[in-house]
Coordinates of C-alpha atoms in Angstrom, one line a residue:
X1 CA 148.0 42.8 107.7
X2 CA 148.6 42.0 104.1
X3 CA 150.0 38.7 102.7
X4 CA 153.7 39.5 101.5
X5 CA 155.0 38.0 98.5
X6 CA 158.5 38.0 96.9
X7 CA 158.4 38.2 93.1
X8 CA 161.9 37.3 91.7
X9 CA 162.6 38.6 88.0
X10 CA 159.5 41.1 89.4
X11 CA 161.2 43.3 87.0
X12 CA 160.5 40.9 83.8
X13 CA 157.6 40.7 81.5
X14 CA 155.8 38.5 83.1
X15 CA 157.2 39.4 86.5
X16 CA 156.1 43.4 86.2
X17 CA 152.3 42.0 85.2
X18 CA 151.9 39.2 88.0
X19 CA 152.9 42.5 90.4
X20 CA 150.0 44.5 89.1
X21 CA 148.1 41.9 89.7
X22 CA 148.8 40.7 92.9
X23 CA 148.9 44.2 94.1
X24 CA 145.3 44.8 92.8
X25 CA 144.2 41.5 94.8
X26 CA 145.6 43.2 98.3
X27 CA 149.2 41.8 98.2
X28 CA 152.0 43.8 99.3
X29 CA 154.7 42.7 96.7
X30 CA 158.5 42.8 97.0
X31 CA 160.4 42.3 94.0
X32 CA 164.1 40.7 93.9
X33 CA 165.7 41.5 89.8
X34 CA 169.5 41.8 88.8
X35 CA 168.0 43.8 85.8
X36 CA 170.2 41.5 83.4
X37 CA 167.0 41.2 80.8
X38 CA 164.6 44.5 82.7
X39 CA 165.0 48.1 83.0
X40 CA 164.4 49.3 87.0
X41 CA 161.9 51.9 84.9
X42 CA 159.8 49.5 85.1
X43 CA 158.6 49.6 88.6
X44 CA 158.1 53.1 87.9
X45 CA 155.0 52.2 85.6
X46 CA 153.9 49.7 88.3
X47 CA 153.2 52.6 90.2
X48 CA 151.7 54.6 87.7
X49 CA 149.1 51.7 87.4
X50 CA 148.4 50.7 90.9
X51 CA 148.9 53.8 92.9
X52 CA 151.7 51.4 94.9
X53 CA 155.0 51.3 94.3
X54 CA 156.5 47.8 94.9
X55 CA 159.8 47.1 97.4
X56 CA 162.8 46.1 94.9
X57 CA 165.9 44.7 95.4
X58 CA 168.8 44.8 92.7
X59 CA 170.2 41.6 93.5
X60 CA 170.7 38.0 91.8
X61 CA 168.8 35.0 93.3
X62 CA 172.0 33.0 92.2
X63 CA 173.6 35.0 94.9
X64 CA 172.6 33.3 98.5
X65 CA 173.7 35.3 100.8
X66 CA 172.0 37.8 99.4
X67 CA 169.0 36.6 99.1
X68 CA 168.4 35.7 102.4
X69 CA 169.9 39.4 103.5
X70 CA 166.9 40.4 101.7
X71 CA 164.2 38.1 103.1
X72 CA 165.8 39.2 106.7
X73 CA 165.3 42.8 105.9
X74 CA 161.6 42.2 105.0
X75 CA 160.2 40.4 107.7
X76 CA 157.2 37.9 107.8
X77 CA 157.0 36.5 103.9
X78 CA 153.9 34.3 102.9
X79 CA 155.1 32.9 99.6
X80 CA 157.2 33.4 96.4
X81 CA 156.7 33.7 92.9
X82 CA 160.0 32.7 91.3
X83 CA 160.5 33.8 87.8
X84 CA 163.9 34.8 87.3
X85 CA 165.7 32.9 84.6
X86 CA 167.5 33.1 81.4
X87 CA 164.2 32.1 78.6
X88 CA 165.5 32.3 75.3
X89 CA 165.1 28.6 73.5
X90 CA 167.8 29.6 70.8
X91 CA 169.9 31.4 73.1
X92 CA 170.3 28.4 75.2
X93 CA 171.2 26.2 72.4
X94 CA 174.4 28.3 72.1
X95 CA 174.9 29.1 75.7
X96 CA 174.1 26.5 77.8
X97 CA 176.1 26.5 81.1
X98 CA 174.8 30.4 81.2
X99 CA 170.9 28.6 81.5
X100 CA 171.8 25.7 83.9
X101 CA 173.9 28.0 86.1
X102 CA 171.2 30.8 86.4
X103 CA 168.1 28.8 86.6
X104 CA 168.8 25.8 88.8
X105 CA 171.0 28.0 91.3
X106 CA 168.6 30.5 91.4
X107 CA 166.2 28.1 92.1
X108 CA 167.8 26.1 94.6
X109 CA 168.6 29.3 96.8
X110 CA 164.7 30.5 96.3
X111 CA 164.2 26.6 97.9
X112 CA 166.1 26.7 100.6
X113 CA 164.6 30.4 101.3
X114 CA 160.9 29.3 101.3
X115 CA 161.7 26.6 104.0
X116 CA 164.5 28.8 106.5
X117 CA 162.0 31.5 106.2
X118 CA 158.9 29.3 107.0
X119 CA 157.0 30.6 103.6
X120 CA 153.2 29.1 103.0
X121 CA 153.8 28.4 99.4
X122 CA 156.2 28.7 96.3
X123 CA 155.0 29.5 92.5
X124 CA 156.9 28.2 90.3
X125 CA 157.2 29.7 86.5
X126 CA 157.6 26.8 84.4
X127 CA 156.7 26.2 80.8
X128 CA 155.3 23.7 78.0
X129 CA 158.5 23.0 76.6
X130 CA 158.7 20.4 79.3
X131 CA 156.2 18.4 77.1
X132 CA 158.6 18.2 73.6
X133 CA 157.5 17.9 71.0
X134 CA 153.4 16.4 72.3
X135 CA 152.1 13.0 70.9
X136 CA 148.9 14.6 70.5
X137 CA 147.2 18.2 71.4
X138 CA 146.0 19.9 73.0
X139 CA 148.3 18.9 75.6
X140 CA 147.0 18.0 79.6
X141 CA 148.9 17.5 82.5
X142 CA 149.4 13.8 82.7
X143 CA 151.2 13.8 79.2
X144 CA 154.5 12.6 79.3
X145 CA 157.6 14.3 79.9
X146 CA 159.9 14.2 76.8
X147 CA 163.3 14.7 76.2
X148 CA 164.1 18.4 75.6
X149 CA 164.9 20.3 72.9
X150 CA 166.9 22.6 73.8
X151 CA 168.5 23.4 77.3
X152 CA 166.0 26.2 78.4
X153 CA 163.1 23.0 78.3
X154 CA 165.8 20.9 79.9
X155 CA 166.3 23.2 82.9
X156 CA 162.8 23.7 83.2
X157 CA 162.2 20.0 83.4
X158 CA 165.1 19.5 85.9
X159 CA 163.9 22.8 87.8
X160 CA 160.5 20.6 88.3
X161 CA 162.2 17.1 89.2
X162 CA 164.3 19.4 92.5
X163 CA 161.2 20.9 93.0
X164 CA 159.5 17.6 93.6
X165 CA 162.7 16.1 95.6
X166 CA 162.5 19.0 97.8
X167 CA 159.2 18.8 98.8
X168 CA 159.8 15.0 99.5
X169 CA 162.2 15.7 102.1
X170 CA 158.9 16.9 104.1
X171 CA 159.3 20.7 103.8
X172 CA 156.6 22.6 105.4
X173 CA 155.6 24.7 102.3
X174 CA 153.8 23.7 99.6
X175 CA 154.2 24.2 95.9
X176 CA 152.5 25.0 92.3
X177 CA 154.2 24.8 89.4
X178 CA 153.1 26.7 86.4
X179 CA 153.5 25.7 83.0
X180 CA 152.8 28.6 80.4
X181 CA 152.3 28.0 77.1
X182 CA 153.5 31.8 75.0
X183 CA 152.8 34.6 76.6
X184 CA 152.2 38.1 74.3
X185 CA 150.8 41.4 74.9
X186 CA 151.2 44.4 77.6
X187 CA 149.3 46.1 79.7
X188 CA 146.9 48.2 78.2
X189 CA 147.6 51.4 79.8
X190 CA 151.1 51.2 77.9
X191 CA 152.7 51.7 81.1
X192 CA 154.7 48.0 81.3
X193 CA 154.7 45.3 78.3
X194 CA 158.1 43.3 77.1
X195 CA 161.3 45.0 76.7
X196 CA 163.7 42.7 75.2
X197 CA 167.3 43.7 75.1
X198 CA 169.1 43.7 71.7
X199 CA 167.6 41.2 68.9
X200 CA 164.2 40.0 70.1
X201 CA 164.3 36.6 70.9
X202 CA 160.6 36.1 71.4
X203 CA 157.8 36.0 68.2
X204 CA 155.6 38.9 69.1
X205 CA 158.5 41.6 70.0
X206 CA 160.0 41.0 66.9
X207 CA 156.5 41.2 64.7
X208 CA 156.1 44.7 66.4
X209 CA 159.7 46.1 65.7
X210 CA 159.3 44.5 62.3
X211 CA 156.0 47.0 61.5
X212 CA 158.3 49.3 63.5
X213 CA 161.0 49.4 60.9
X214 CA 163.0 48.8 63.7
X215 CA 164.2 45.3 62.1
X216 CA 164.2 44.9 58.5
X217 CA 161.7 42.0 58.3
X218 CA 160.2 39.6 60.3
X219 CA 162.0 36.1 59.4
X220 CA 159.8 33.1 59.8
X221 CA 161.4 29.8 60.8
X222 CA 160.3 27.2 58.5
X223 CA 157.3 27.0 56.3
X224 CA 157.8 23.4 56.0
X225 CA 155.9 21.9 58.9
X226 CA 153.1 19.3 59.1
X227 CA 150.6 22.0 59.9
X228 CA 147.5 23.3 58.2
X229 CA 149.7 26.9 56.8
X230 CA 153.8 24.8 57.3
X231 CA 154.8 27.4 60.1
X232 CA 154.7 26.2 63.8
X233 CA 152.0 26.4 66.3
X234 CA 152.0 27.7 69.2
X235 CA 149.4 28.3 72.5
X236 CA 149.6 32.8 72.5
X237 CA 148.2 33.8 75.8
X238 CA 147.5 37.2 77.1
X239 CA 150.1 38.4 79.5
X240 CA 147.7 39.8 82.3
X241 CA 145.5 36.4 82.2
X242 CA 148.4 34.6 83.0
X243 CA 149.3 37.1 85.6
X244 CA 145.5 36.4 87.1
X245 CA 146.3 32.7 87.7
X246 CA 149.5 33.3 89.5
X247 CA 147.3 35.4 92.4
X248 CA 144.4 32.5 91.9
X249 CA 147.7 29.9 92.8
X250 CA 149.1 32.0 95.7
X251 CA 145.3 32.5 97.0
X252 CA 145.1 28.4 97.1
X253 CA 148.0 28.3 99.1
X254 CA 148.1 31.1 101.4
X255 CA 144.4 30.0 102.3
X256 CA 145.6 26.5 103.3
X257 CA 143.8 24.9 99.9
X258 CA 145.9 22.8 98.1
X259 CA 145.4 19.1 97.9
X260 CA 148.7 18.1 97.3
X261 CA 152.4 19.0 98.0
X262 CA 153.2 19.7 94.5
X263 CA 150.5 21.2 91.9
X264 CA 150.8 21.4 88.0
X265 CA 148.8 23.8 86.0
X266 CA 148.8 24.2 82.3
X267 CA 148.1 27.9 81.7
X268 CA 147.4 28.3 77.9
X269 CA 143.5 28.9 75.7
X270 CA 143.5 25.5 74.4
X271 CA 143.9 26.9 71.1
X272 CA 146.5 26.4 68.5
X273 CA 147.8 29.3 66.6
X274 CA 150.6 29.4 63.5
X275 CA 153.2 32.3 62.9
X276 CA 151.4 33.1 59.8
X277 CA 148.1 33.4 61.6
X278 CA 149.6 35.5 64.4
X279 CA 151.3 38.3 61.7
X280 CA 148.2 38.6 59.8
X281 CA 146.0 38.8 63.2
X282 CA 148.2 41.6 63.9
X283 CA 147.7 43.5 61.2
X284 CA 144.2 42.9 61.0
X285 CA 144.0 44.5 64.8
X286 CA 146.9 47.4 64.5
X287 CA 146.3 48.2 59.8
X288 CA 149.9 47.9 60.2
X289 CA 151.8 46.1 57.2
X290 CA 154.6 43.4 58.8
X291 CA 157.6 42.6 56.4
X292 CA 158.6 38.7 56.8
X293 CA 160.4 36.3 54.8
X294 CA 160.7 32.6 55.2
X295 CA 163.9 31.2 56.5
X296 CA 165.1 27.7 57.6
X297 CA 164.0 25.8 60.6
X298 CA 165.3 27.2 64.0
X299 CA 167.2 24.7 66.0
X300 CA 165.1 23.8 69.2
X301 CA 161.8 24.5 67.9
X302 CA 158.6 22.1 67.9
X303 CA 156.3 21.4 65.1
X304 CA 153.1 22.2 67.1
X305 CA 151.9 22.4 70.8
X306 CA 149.1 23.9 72.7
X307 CA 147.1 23.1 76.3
X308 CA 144.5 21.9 77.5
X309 CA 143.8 24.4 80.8
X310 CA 140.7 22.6 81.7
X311 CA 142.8 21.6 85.6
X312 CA 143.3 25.2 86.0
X313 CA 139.9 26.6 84.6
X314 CA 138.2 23.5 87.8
X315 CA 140.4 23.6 89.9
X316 CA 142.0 27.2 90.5
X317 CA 139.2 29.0 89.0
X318 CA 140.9 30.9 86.1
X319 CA 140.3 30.7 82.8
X320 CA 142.0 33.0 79.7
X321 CA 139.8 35.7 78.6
X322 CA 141.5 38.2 76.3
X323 CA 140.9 38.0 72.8
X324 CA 144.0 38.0 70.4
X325 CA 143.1 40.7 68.5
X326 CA 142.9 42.7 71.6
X327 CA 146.4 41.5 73.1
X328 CA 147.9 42.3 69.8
X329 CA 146.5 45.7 69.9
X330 CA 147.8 46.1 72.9
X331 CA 151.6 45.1 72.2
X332 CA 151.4 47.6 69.6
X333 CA 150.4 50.4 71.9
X334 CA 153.3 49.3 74.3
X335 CA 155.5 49.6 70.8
X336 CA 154.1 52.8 70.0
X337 CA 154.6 54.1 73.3
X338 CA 158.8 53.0 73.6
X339 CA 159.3 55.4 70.2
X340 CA 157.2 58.4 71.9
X341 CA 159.8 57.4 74.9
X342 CA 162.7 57.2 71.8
X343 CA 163.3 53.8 74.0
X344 CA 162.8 52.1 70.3

């Protein structure tokens, strides 16, 4: 019988690709979206590239009772992925009860879930802005945790701290949490990639409707930084590698591996890349001209971060592979293939 697995936000960018891949590797995937930031289409291109289609839910993990409805309905569960969250960093700067009400409730109830429904393990999708801005990169995981800069960090950094109380309580699951550096790309069949609704609030969305002429220009936030071009640097890795290391995290739990309670992972390339370097890699991979201007700094944003995944290349046995030029070239197909749709 198969491992189940409950992916919430399965709907998501990330969410849609860590399904593929988990169903590939022989899990049988149940997804749990509200659809506030996803399209339910989305599960239909699941399908289209696994053969399966995955068991959804339209509810909202903020919502208790019906979570656990949910997790009565499906039977035996062997762990969760939990993605669902609000993720914009300049978003959250303007709404931030929105963020702390939807990530730490959500959370809490996916918590309380993993231990009343006697779950092996719990992923959690955390992110490097729990680092700030980094005294030095690339970044491991015994650097220290900074203040945030901006709520979206900050929840993520409290999300971490109840997930460490929990599990101190002497729950009976155990726990990995996940920190992504920037993930770009799509699949490469075109079938699922990143679907922002309204203004992009992400780099790469917005560089693709830019060479769209979807948005007017790309505007570039700050030119004025200490790094080797002034625009900020950033860890871009392939959406579908990071999707791998959330089945390599799940397989160390399920199969009884990890060494401790509570697991960190930095999942980046270990390689530093600037806004400036990103538009013209993209239009060295696609031939397609992107229209930017410079504009003032964003509020929220760091000067320069990116990881050091050694931890997750030893110890979990994954390791980014996908070349940038290649994950570019493969956002732009996903763009391409939203205007055949007349989605863009």
């Amino acid at each position: 019988m198969k491992n189940k697995i409950v992916l919430t936000g399965g709907c998501g960018f990330i969410g849609s690709h860590t399904c593929v891949e988990l169903q590939n590797a022989g899990y049988d995937v149940v997804i749990f979206d509200n659809l506030s930031n996803s399209e339910a289409s989305v599960i239909d291109g699941i399908e289209k590239i696994t053969g399966i289609r995955p068991a959804f839910y339209q509810i909202d993990c903020t919502d208790k009772g019906a979570v656990y409805q949910a997790f009565q309905q499906e039977g035996p569960i062997a762990g969760v992925v939990h993605f669902a969250a609000s993720k914009a960093v300049g978003e959250s700067v303007h709404k931030p009860i929105l963020y702390y009400r939807n990530n730490l409730t959500s959370l809490m109830n996916m918590l309380e879930a993993a231990q009343d429904f006697h779950l092996k393990g719990f992923v959690f999708s955390s992110s490097c802005t729990v680092y700030g801005e980094p005294d030095s990169v690339p970044v491991d995981e015994t650097a220290p945790i900074k203040p945030a800069t901006s709520p979206y960090g900050n929840t993520k950094q409290i999300a971490e701290e109840i997930i460490q109380d929990y599990e101190h309580t002497g729950v009976d699951f155990n726990a990995i949490i996940l920190r992504y550096f920037n993930p770009i790309g799509a699949h490469p069949s075109a079938e699922i990639g990143e679907l922002p609704r309204g203004v992009p609030q992400n780099l790469l969305p917005y560089v693709c409707q830019a060479a769209m002429g979807i948005r007017k220009e790309l505007s570039v936030f700050g030119d004025d930084y200490n790094t080797a071009d002034g625009s900020c640097v950033r860890d871009y890795i392939d959406v579908i590698d990071l999707a791998k290391a959330h089945v390599c995290a799940l397989n160390r739990m399920v199969e009884g591996k990890s060494a401790e309670k509570v697991e960190y992972y930095n999942l980046g390339t270990g390689h530093g890349v600037s806004v400036f370097e990103l538009v013209n890699t993209f239009m060295e991979a696609t031939g397609v001209k992107v229209p930017y201007k410079v504009v003032g700094r964003r509020e929220g944003d760091i000067e320069r971060i990116y990881g050091n995944p050694s931890h997750a290349n030893e110890v979990l046995g994954w390791k980014a592979a996908v070349p940038l030029k290649e994950t570019l070239a493969n956002a732009w197909r996903w763009q391409e293939k939203l205007r055949e749709k007349g989605v863009m």
